[in-house]
Short mmCIF file of C-alpha atoms and ligand atoms in Angstrom, two decimals:
data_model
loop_
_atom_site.label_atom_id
_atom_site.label_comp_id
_atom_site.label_asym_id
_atom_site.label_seq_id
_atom_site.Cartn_x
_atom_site.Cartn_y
_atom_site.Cartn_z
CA UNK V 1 201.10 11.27 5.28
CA UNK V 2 203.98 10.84 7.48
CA UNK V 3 206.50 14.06 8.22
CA UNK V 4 208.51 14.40 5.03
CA UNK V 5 212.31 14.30 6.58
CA UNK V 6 212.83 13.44 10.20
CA UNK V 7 216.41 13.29 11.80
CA UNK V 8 216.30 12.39 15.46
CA UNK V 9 219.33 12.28 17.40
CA UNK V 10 222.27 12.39 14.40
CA UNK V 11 225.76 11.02 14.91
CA UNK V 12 228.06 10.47 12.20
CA UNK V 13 231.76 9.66 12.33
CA UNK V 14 235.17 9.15 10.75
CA UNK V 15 237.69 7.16 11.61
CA UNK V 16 240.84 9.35 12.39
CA UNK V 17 244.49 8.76 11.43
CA UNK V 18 244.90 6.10 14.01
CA UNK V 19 241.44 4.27 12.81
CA UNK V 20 239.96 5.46 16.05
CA UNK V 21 236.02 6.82 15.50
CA UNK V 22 235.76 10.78 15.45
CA UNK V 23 232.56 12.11 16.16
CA UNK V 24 231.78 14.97 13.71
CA UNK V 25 228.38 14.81 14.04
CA UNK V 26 226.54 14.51 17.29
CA UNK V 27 222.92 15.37 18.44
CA UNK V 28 221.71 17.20 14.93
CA UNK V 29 217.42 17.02 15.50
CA UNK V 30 215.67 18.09 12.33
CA UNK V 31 212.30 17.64 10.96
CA UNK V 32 210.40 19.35 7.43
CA UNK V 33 206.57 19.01 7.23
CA UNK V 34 205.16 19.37 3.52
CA UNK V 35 205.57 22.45 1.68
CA UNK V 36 207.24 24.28 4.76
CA UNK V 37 210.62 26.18 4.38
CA UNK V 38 213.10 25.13 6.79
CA UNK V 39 216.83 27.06 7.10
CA UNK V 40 219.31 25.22 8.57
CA UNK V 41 222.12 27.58 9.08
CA UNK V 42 225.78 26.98 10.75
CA UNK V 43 229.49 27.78 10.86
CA UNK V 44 232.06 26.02 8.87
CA UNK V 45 232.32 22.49 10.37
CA UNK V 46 228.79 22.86 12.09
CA UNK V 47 228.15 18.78 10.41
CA UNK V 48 225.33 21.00 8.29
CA UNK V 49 226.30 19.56 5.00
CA UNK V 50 226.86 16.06 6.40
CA UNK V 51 223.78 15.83 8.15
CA UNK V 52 222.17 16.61 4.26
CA UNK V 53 224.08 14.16 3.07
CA UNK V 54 222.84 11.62 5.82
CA UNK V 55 219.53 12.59 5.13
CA UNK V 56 220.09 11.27 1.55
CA UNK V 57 221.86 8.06 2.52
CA UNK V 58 224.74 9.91 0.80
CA UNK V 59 227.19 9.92 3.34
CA UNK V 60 230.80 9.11 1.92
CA UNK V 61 232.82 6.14 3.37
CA UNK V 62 234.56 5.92 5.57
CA UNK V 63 232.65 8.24 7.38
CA UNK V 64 228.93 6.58 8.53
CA UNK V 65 225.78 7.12 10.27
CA UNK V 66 226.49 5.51 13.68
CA UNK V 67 223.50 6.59 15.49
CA UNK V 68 220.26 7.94 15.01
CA UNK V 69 216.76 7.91 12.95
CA UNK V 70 216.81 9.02 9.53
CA UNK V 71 213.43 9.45 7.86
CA UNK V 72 212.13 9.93 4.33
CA UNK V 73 208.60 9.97 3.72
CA UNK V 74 208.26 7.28 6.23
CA UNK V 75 211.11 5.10 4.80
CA UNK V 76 214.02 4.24 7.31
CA UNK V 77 217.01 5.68 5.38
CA UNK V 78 219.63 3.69 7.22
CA UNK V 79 218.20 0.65 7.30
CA UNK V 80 217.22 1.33 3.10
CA UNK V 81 218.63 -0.63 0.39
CA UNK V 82 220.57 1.52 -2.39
CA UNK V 83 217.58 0.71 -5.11
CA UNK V 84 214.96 2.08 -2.31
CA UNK V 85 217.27 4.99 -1.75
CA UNK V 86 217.60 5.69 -5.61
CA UNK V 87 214.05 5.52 -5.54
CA UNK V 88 214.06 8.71 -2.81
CA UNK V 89 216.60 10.85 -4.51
CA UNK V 90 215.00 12.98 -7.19
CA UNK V 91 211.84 11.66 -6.86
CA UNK V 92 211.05 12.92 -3.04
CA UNK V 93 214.19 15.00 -3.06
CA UNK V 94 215.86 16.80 -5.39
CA UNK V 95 219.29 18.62 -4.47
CA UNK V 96 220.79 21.42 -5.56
CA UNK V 97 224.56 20.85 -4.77
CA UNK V 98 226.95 23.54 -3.20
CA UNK V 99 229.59 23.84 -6.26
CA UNK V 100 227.85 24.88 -9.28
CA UNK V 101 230.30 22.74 -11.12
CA UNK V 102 229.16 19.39 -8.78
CA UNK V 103 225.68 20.14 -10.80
CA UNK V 104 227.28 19.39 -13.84
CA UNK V 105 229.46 17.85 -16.71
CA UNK V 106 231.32 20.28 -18.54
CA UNK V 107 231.21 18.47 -21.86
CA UNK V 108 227.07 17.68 -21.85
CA UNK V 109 224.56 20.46 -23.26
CA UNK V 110 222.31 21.38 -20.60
CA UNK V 111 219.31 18.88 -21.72
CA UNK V 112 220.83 16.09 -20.55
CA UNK V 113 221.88 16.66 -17.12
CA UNK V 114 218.72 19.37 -16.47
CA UNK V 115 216.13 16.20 -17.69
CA UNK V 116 218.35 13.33 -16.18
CA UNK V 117 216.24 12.63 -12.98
CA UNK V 118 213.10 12.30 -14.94
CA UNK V 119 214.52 9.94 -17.11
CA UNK V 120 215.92 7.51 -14.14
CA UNK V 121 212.67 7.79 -12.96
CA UNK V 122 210.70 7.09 -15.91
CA UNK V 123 208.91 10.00 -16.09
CA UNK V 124 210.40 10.77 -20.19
CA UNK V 125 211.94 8.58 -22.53
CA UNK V 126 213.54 9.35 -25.90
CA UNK V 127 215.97 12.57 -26.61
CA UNK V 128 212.77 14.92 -28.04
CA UNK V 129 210.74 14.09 -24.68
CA UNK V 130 213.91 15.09 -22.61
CA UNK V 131 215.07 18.17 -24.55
CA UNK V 132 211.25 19.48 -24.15
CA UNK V 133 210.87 18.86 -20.37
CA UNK V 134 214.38 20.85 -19.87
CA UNK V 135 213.18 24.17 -22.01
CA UNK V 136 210.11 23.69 -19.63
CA UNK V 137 212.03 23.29 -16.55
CA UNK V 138 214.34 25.95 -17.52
CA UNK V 139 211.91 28.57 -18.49
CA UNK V 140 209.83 27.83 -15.17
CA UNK V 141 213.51 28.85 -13.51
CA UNK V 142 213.49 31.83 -15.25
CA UNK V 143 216.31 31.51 -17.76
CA UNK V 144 215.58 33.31 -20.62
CA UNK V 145 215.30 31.69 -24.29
CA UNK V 146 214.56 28.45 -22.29
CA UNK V 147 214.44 26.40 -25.67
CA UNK V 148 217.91 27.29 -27.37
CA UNK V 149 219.44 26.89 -23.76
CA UNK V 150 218.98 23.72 -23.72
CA UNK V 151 221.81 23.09 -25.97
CA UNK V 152 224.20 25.56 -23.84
CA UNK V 153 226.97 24.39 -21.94
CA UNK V 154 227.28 25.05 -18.67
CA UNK V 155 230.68 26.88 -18.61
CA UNK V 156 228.46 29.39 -21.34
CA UNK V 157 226.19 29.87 -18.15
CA UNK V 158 226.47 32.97 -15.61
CA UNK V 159 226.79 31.45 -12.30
CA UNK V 160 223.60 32.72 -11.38
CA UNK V 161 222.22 31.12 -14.63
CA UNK V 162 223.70 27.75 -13.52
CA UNK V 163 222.26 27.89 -10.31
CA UNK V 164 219.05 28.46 -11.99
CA UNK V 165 219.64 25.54 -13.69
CA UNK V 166 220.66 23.10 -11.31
CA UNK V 167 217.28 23.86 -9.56
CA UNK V 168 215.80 23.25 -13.04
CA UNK V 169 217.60 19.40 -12.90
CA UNK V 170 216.48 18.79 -9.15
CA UNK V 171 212.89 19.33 -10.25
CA UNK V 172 212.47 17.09 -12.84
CA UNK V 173 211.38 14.35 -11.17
CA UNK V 174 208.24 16.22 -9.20
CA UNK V 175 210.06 16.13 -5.95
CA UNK V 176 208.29 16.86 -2.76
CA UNK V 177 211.46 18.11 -0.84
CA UNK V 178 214.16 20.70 -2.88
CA UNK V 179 217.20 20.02 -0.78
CA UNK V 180 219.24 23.27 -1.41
CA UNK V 181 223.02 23.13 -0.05
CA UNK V 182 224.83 26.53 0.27
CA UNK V 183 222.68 27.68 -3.23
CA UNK V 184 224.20 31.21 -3.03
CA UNK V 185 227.92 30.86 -1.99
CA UNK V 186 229.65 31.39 -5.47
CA UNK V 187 226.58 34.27 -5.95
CA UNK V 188 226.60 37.78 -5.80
CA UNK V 189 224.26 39.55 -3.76
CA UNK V 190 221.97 40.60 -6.79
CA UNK V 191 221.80 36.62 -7.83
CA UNK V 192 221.38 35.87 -4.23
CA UNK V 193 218.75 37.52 -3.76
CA UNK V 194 216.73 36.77 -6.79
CA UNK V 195 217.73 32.53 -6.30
CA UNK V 196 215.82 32.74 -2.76
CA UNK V 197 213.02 34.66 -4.65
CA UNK V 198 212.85 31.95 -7.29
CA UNK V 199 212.80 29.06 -4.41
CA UNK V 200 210.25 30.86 -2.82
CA UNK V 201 207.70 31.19 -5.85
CA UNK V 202 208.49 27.45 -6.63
CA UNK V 203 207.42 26.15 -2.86
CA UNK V 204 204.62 28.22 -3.37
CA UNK V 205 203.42 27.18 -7.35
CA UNK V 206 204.27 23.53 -6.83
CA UNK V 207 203.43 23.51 -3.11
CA UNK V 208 207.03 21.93 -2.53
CA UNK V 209 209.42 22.15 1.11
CA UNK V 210 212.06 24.04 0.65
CA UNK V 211 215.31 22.68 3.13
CA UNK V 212 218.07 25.44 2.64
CA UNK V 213 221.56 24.86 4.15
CA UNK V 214 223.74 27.88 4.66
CA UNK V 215 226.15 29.65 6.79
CA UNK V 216 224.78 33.09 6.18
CA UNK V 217 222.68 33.90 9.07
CA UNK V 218 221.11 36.62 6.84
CA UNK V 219 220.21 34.40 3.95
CA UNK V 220 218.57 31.94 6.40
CA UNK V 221 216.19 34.56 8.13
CA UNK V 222 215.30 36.04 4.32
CA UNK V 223 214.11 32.59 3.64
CA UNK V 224 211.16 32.66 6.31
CA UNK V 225 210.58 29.30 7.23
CA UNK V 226 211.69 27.70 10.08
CA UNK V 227 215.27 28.02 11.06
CA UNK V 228 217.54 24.75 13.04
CA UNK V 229 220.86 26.42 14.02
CA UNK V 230 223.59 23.93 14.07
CA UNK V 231 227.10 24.19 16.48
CA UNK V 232 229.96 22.01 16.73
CA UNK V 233 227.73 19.28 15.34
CA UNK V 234 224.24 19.50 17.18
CA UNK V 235 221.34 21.27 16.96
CA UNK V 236 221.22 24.10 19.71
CA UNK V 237 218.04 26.15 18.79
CA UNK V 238 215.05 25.60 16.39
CA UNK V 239 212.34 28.52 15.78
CA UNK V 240 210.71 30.31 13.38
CA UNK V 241 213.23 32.56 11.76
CA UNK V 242 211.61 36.15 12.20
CA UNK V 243 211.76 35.58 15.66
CA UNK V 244 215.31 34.01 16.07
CA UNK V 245 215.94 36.88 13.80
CA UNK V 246 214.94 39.07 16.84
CA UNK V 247 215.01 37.89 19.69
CA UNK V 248 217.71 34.62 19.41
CA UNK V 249 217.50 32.38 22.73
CA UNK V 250 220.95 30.37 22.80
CA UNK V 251 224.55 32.49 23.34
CA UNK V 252 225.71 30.64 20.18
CA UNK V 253 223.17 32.24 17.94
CA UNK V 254 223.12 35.52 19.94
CA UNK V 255 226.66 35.31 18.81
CA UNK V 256 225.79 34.95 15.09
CA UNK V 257 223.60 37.34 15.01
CA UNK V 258 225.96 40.20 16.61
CA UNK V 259 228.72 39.20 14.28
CA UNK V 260 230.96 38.37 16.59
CA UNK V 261 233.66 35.74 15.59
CA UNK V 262 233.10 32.52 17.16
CA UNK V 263 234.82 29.31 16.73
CA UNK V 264 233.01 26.99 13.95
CA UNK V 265 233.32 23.73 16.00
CA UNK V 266 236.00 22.17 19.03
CA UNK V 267 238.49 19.56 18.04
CA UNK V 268 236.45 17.01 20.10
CA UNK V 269 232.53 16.82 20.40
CA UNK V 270 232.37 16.59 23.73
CA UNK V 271 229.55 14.84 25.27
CA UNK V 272 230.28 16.02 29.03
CA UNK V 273 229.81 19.90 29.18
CA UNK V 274 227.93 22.64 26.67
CA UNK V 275 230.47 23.05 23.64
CA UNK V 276 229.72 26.60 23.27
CA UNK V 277 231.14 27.08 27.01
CA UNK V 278 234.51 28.48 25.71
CA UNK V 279 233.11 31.11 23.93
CA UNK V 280 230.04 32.31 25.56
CA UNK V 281 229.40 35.12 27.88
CA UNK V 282 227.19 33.37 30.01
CA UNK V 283 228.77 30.34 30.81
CA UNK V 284 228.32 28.83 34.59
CA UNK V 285 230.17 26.31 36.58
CA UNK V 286 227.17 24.16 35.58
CA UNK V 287 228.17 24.28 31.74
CA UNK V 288 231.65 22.60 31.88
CA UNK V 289 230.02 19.74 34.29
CA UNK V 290 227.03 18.30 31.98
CA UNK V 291 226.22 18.70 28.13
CA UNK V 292 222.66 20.34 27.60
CA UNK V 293 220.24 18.14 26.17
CA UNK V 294 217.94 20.15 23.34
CA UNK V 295 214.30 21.38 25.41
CA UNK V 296 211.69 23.66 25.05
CA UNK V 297 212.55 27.16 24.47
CA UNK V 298 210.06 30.29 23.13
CA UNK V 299 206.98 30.22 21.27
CA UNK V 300 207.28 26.33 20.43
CA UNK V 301 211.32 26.47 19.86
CA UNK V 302 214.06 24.47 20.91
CA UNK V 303 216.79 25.35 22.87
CA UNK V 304 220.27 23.59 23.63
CA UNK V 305 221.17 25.33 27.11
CA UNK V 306 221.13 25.58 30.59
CA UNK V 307 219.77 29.24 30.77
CA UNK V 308 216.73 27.64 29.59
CA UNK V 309 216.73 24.34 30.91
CA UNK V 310 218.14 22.11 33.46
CA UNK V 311 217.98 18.72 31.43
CA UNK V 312 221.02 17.11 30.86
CA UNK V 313 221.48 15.22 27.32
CA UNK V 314 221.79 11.24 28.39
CA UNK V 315 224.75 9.44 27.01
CA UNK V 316 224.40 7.19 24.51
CA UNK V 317 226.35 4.82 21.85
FE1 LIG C 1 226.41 29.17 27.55
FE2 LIG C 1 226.02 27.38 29.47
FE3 LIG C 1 224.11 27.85 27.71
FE4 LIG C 1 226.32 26.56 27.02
S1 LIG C 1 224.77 25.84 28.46
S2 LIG C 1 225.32 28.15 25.87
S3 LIG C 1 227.85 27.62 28.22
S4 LIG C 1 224.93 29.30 29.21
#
């Protein structure tokens, strides 16, 4: 069985006002094994969404995937066709979108959109099939009276019930990977808490990976997986999140973890010094002459810096 999602080496751009190519994404590394939690947590502008969405083959023109291997179960995302890539989305991963709203359509009852995957998939056929796989897949959510909900609306929902919900419609089609994007930004703490709990029990019943992307340092360790932290559009340290938790090896996530305000991401991706070097305490002459390249770092991590290593990232594209 081949590693479930692989991302080797991202770069994405957009073409700028002038039509000139704008990095915005450049050097994100990211793998999930089966059932394995993985955080991937990052600032505002970190490329942490995008990089979800190019994981998905869902990244929105103009922007594109300019460099880099993309992996799903095997399959070559870029090089996919869209009918191989539908074939990927809700069946090997299901995603739970950032907006609770981007889950769904305000004028369907919640059957249709909560069973729609299984149905493109050809897993249920006929409105009685569908309505009874969504009371199922609500009530394994959590969401109490499961089989009148099913004719709710969404806007009758609590946003913590929606949430709930969209989970609900990114399982339907037995996905191997939940793809979870910012799950508990419109949350408060109390539903927070209880949506990790719920995406915990679910990798564990249903043995699925769990790929959360946040910018909440605290909701990425609580998860307990694996943890990639992403800055100004790379990857610059991957361990297991207790431990980054504790002892963090890269400035940048040092920084996080103190609470200090640091800047999301440069103007430019620069590919010719470390792009934490403005704001980090430990910068050397070193850092402004060469960009890292990402290298072995503690207990099986990886680290983007030259405390750690003297490896230089090679140009490319
Ligand atoms: Fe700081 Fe240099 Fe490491 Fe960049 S490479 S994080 S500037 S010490």
């Amino acid at each position: 069985m081949p590693t479930l999602a692989v991302i080797e080496d991202l770069v994405v751009a957009f073409p700028d006002t002038e039509g000139r190519r704008r990095l915005v994404v450049d050097g994100v590394w990211l793998d999930v094994e089966d059932g394995e939690t993985v955080a991937v947590v990052g600032a505002s502008g970190s490329g942490k969404s995008l990089t979800i969405l190019a994981l998905l083959g869902l990244v929105p023109a103009p922007g594109e995937v300019v460099h880099g291997h993309v992996r799903l179960v095997g399959v070559d995302v870029r090089a996919a066709d869209e009918a191989t890539l539908c074939g990927l989305r809700g069946r090997t991963a299901g995603l739970v979108q950032q907006e609770p709203s981007a889950n769904f359509n305000p004028v369907q009852r919640l059957w249709r959109p909560v069973s729609e995957a299984a149905k493109r998939h050809g897993l249920v056929s006929g409105v009685k099939e569908r309505r009874a796989l969504a009371a199922d897949l609500l009530a394994e959510v959590g969401l109490e009276d499961a089989p009148a909900m099913v004719d709710a609306f969404p806007h009758q929902l609590s946003g913590g019930q929606r949430q709930r919900a969209a989970v609900a419609a990114a399982l339907a089609a037995r996905p191997h990977l939940l793809v979870a994007d910012e799950p508990t930004s419109a949350l408060d703490s109390v539903s927070q808490a209880e949506l990790l709990r719920l995406l915990g029990r679910l990798r564990h019943e249903r043995g699925l990976a769990v790929l959360v992307v946040t910018h909440d340092l605290e909701l990425a360790t609580a998860t307990g997986g694996r943890m990639l932290v992403l800055h100004a559009g790379e990857t610059v340290e991957v361990g297991e999140s207790v431990r980054l938790a504790k002892g963090p090896a890269h400035p940048y996530t040092q920084a996080l973890l103190a609470g200090r305000v640091v800047p999301s991401a440069p103007a430019e991706l620069s590919r010719s010094r470390c792009r934490f070097v403005d704001g980090c305490p430990r910068a050397m002459p070193r850092c402004r002459q060469a960009r890292p390249a990402l290298a072995d770092g503690l207990e099986g991590g990886l680290v983007r810096c030259f405390l750690w290593s003297d490896t230089a990232e090679a140009a490319h594209g």
